[in-house]
mmCIF file of C-alpha atoms in Angstrom:
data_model
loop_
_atom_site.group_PDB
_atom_site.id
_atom_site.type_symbol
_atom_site.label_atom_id
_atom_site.label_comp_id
_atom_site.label_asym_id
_atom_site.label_seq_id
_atom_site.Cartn_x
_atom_site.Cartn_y
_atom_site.Cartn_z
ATOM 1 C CA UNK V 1 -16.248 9.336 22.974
ATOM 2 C CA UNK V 2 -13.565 6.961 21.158
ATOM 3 C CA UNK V 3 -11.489 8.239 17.769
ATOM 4 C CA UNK V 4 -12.432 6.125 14.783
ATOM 5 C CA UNK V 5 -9.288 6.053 12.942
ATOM 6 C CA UNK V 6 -8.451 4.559 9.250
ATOM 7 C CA UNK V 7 -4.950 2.554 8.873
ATOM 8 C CA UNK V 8 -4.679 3.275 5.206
ATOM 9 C CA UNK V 9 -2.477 0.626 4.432
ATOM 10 C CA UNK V 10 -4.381 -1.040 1.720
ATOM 11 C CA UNK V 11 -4.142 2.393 -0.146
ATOM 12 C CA UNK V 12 -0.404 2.811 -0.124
ATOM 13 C CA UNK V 13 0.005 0.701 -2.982
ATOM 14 C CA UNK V 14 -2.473 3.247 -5.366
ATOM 15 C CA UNK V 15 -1.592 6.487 -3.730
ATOM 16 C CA UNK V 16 0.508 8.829 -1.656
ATOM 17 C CA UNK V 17 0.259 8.954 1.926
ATOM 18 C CA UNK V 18 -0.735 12.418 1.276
ATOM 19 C CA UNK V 19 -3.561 11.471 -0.878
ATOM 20 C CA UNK V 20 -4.215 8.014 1.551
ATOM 21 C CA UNK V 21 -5.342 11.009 3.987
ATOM 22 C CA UNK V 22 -7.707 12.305 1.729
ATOM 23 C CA UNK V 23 -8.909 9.240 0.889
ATOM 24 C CA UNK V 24 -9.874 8.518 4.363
ATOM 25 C CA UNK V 25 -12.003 12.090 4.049
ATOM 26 C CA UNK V 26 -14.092 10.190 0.982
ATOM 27 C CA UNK V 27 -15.155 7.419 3.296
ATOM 28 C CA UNK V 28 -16.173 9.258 6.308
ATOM 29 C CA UNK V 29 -12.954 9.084 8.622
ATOM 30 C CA UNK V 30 -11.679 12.102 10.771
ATOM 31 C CA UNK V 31 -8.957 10.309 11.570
ATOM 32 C CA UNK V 32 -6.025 8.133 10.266
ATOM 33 C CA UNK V 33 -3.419 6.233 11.444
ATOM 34 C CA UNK V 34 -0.610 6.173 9.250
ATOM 35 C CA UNK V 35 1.368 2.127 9.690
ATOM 36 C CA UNK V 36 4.655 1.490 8.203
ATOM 37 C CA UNK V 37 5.066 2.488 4.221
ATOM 38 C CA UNK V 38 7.893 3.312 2.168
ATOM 39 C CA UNK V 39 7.223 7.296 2.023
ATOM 40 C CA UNK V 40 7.353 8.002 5.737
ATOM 41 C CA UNK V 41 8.040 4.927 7.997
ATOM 42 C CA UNK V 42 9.347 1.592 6.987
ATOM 43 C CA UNK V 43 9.699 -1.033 8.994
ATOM 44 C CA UNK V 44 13.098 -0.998 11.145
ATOM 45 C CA UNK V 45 14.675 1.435 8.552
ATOM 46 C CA UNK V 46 15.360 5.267 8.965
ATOM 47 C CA UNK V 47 12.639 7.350 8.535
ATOM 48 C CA UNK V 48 12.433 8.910 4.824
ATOM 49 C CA UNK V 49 9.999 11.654 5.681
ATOM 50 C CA UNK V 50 11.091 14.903 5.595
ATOM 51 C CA UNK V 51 9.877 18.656 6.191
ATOM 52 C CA UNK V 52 8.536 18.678 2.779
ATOM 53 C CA UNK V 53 6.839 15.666 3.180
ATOM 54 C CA UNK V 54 5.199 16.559 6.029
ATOM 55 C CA UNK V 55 3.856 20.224 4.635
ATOM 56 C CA UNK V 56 2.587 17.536 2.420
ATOM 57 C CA UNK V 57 0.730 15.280 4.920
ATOM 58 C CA UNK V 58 -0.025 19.175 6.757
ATOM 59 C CA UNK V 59 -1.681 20.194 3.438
ATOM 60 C CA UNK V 60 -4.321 17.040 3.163
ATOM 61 C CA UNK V 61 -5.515 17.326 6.523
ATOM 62 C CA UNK V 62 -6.266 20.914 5.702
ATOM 63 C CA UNK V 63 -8.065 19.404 2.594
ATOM 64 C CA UNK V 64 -9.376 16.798 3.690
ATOM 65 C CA UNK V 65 -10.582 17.705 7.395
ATOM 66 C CA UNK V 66 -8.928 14.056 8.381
ATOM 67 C CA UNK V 67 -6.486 14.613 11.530
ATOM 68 C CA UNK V 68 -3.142 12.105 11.606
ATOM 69 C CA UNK V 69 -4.453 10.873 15.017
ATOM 70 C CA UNK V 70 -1.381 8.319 15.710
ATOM 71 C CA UNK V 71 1.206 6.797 13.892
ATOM 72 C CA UNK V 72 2.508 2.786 14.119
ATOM 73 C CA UNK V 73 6.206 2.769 13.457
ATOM 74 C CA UNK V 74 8.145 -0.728 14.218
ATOM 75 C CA UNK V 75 11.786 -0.791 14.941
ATOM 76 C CA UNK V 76 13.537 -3.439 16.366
ATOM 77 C CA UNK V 77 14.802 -1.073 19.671
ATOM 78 C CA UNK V 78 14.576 -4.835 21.677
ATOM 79 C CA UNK V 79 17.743 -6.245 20.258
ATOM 80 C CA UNK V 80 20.249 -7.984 21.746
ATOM 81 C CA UNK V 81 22.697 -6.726 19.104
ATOM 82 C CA UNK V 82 23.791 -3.157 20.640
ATOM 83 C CA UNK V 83 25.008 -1.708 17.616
ATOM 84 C CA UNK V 84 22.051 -2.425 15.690
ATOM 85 C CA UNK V 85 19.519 -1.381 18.895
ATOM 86 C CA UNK V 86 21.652 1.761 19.026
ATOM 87 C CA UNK V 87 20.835 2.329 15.132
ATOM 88 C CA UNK V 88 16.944 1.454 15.823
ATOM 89 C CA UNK V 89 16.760 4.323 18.631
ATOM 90 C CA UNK V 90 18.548 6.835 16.764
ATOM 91 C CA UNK V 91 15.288 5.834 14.074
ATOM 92 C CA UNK V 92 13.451 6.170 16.669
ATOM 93 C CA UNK V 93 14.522 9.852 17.643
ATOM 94 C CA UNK V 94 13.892 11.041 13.783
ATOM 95 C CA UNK V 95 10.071 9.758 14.150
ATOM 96 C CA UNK V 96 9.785 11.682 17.096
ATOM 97 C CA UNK V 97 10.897 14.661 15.533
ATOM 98 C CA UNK V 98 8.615 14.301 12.684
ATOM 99 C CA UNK V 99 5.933 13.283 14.709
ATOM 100 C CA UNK V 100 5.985 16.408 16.158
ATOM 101 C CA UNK V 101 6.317 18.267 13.300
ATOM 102 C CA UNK V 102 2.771 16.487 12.068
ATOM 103 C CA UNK V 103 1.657 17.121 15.906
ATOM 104 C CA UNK V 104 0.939 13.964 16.906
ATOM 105 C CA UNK V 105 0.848 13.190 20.626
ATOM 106 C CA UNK V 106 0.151 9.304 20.584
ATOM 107 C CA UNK V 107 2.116 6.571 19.260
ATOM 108 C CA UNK V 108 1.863 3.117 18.538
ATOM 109 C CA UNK V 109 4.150 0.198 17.920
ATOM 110 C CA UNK V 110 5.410 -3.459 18.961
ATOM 111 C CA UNK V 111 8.111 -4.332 20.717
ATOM 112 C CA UNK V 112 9.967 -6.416 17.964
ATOM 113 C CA UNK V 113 12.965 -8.646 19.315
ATOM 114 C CA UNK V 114 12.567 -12.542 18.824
ATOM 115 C CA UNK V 115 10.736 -14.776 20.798
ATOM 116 C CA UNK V 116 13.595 -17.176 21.275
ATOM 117 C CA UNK V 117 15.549 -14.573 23.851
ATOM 118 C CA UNK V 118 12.682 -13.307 25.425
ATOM 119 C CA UNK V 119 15.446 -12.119 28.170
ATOM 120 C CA UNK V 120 17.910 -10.864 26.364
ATOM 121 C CA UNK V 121 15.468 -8.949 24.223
ATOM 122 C CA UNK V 122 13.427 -7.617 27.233
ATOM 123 C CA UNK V 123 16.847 -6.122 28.837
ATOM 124 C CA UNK V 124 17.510 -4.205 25.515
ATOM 125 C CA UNK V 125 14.050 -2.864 25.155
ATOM 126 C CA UNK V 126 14.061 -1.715 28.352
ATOM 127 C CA UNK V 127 17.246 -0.204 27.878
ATOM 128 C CA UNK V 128 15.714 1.665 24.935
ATOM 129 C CA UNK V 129 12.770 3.452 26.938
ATOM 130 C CA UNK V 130 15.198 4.262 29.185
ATOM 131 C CA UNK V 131 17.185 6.154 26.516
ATOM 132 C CA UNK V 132 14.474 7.395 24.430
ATOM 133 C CA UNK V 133 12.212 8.606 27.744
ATOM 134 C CA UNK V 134 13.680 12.384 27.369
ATOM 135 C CA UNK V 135 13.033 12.402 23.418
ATOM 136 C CA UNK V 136 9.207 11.228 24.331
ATOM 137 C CA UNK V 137 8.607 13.862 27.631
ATOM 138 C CA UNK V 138 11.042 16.818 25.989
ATOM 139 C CA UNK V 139 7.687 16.413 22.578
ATOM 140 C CA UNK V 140 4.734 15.442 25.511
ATOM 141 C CA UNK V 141 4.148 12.362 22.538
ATOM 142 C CA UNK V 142 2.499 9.492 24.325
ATOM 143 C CA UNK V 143 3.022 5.544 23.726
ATOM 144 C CA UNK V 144 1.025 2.804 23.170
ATOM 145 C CA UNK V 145 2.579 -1.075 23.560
ATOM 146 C CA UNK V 146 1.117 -4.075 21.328
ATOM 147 C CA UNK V 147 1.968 -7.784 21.658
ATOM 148 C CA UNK V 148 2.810 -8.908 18.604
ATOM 149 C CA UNK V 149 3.395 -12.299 16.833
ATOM 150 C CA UNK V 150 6.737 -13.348 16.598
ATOM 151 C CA UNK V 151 7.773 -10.589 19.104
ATOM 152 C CA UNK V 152 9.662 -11.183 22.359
ATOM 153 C CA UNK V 153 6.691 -10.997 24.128
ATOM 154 C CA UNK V 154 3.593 -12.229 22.364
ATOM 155 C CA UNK V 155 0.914 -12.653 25.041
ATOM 156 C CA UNK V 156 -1.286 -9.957 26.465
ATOM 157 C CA UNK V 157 -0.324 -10.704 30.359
ATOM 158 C CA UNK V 158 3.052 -10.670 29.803
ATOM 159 C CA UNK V 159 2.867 -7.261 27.579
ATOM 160 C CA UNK V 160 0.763 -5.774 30.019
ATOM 161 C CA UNK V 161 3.145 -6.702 32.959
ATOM 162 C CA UNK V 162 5.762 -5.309 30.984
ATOM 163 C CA UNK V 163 4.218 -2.189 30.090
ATOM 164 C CA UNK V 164 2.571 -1.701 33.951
ATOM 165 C CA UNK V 165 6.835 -2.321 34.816
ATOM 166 C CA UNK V 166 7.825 0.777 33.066
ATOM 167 C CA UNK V 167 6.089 2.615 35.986
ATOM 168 C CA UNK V 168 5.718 5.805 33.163
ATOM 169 C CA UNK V 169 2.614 7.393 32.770
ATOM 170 C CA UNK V 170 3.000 8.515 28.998
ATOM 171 C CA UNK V 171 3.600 4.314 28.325
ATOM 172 C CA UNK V 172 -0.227 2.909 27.644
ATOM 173 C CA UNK V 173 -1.416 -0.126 26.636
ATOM 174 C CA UNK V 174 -2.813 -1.300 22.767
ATOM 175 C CA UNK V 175 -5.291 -4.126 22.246
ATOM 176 C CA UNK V 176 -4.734 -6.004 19.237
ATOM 177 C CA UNK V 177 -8.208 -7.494 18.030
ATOM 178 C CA UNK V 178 -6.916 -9.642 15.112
ATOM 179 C CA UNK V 179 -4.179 -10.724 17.605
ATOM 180 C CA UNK V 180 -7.139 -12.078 19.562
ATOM 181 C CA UNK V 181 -5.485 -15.850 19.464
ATOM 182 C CA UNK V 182 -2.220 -14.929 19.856
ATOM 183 C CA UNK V 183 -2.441 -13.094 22.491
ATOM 184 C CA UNK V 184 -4.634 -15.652 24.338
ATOM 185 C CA UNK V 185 -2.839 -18.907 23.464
ATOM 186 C CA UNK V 186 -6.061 -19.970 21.236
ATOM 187 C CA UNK V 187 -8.339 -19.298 24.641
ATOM 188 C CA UNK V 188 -9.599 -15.807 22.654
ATOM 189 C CA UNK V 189 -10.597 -14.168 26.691
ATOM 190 C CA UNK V 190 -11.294 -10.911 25.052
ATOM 191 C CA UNK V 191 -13.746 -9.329 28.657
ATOM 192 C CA UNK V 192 -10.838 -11.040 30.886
ATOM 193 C CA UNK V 193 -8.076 -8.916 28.867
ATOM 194 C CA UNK V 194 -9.907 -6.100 27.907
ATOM 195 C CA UNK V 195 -10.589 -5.146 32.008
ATOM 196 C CA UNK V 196 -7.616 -6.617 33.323
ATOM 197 C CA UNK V 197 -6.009 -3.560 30.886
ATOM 198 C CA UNK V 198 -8.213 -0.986 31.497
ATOM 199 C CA UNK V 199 -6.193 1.426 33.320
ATOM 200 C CA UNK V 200 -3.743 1.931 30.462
ATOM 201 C CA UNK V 201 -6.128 1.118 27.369
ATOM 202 C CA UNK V 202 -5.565 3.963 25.165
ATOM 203 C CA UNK V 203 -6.036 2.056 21.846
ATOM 204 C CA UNK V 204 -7.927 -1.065 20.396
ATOM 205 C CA UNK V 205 -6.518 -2.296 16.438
ATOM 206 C CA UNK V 206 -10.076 -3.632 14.770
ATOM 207 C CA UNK V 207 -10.026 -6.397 12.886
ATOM 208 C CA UNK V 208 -10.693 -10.250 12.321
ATOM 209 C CA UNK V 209 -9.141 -13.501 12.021
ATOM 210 C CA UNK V 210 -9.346 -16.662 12.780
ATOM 211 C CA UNK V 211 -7.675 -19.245 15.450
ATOM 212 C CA UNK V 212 -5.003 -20.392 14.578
ATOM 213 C CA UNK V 213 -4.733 -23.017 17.379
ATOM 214 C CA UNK V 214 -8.495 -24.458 16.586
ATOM 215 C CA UNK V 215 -9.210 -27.945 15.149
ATOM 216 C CA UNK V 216 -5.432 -29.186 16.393
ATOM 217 C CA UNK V 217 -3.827 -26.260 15.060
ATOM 218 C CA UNK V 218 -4.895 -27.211 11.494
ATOM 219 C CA UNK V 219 -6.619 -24.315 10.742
ATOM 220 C CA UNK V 220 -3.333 -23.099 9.079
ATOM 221 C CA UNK V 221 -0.766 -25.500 7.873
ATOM 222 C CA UNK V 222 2.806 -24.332 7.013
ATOM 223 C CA UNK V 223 4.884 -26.293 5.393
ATOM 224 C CA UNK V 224 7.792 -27.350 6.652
ATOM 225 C CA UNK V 225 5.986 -28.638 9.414
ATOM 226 C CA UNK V 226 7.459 -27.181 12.520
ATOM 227 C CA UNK V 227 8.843 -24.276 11.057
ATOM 228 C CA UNK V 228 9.219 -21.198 13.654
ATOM 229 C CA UNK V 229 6.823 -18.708 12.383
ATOM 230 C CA UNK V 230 3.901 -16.938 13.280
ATOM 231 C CA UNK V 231 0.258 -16.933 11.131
ATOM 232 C CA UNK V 232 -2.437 -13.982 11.719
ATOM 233 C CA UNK V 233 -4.908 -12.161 9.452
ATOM 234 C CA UNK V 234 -6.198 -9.029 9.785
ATOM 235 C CA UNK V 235 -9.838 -9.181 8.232
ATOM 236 C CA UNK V 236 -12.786 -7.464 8.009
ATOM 237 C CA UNK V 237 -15.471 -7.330 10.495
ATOM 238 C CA UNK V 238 -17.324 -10.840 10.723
ATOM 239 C CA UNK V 239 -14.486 -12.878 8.566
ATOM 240 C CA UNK V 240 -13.367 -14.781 11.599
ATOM 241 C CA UNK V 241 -13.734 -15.890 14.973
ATOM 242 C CA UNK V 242 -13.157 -12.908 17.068
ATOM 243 C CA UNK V 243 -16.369 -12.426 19.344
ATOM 244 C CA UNK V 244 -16.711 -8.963 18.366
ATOM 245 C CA UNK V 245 -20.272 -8.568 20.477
ATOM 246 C CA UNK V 246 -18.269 -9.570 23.988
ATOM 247 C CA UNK V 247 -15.491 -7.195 22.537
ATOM 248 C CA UNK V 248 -17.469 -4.410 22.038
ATOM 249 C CA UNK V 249 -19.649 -4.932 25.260
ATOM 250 C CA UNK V 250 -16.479 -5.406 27.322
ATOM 251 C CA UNK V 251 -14.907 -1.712 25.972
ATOM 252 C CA UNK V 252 -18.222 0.011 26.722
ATOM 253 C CA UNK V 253 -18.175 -1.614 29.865
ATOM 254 C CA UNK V 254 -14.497 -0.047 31.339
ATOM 255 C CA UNK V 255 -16.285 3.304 29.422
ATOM 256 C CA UNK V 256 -13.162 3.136 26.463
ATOM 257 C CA UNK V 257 -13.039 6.598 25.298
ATOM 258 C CA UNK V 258 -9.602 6.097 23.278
ATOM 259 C CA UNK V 259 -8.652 5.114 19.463
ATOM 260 C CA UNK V 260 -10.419 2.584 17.279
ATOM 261 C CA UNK V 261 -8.251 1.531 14.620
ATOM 262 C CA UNK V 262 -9.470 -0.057 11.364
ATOM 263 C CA UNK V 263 -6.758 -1.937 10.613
ATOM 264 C CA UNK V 264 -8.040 -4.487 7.465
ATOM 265 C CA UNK V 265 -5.011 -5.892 5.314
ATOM 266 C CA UNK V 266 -4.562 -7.642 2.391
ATOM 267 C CA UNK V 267 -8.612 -7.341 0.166
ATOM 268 C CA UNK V 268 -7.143 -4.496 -1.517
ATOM 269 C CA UNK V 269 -9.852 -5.071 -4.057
ATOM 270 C CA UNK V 270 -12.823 -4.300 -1.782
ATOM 271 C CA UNK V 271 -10.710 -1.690 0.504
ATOM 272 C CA UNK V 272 -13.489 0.800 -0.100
ATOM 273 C CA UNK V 273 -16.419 -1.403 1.305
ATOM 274 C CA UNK V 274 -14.612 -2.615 3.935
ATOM 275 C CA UNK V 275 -13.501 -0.228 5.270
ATOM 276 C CA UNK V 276 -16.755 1.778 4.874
ATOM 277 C CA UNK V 277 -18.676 -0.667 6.357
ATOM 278 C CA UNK V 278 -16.576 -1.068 9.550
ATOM 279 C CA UNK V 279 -16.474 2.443 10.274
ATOM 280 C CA UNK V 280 -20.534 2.298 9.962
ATOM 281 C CA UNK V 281 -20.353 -0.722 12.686
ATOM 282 C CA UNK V 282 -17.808 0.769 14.838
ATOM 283 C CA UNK V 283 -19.893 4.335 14.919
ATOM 284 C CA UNK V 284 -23.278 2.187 15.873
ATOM 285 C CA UNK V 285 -21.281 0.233 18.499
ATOM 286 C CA UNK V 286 -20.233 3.500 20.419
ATOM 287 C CA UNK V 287 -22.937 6.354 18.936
ATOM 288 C CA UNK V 288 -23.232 8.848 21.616
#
């Protein structure tokens, strides 16, 4: 059986995180995963959460009957700049500590850096798990790796090599749906990455987007032309080109029993139905 969980991200600009949880409860989700936001997480920042903010979070699960499944922080623990990756792991310590405060066993996250050193990047991340390895065993949290755009490593092979390389059994692997392109160099292989990761899927992100390498790489254009930067979506269900049948069929098919992630940015103004409407598709995909 897979967790359905609700990124609330859309909601963080309405409402608390604490009240983003109960929100989730009003649409049908047991389970949330809480992304970078202001309150709790930001991105490559100290944590601002505190114990009182997490009685908070504590206090709408009771509520709301909605369990913080997994949580998505992004530092930047791959940088080449040692003073600023030793700031990003001591960030990364404090999440741990209130991660276990909220008793969450599974995190997720990216692993940052630039993809201009890839080497120099991949040294210091590697670096970082070796640091941080106690802090994750010593709280028995577990970690999930995404490629990301504009990372140090954007592809899946390469992620997955890198993740496989850690040779730790608490390090698992996170499939990025509306990284589909990205991950693939425009080829969008979702059975052939899907399997080739099954022994350390733990968690898939759901939602869309398009190619950005279709139709000569004019599906976007960014102007200046040539500029080094990265274009994704993340969509609902059906609003671009990720083969979501051969996705679907392909989880079911290595028997996926981990987290589903509805992870649909930027239509604040139909949040509600989207999001509503992809947990009703995700719960028909894998009923039973």
């Amino acid at each position: 059986m897979v967790d359905i969980a609700l990124d609330p991200n859309m909601y963080y600009f309405s409402m608390s995180t604490a009240d983003s949880i109960r929100k989730a409860g009003e649409l049908g989700y047991k389970y949330v995963e809480l992304s970078p936001n202001e309150e709790f997480h930001f991105w490559q920042r100290y944590p601002k959460g505190n114990r009182e903010f997490i009685e908070g979070l504590r206090k709408a699960e009771k509520e709301s009957g909605v369990r913080v499944r997994t949580i998505n922080p992004v530092q930047n623990w791959s940088s080449p700049d040692e003073r600023e990756r030793g700031y990003q792991v001591r960030n990364w310590r404090r999440i741990l500590e209130l991660a276990d405060m909220l008793d969450v066993r599974e995190i997720v996250s990216e692993f940052s850096g630039n993809p201009n050193t890839p080497r120099e990047c991949e040294q210091a991340w590697f670096r970082s798990i070796e640091e941080l390895a106690p802090d994750f065993e010593k709280y028995g949290i577990r970690l999930n790796m995404e490629a990301h755009p504009y990372d140090y490593v954007e592809t899946h092979d390469e992620a997955y090599r890198t993740v496989a390389a850690t040779d730790k059994d608490w390090i698992g692997y996170e499939f990025c749906c509306p990284h589909t392109f990205h991950l693939s160099n425009g080829v969008g292989d979702v059975e052939r990455m899907i399997t080739s990761s099954a022994p350390k899927l733990r968690e898939v992100h759901v939602a869309d987007t398009f190619n950005h390498l279709a139709n000569d790489g004019n599906r976007y254009i960014i102007n200046p032309p040539g500029v080094d930067a990265r274009v994704h979506q993340h969509n609902a269900i059906g609003n671009g080109e990720v083969p979501w049948d051969r996705v679907f069929s392909s989880l079911r098919g290595i028997h996926f029993d981990g987290v589903l992630s509805v992870c649909i940015f930027g239509w604040h103004e139909w949040a509600d139905e989207l999001n509503k409407k992809a947990l009703a598709r995700l719960r028909s995909e894998f009923a039973g």
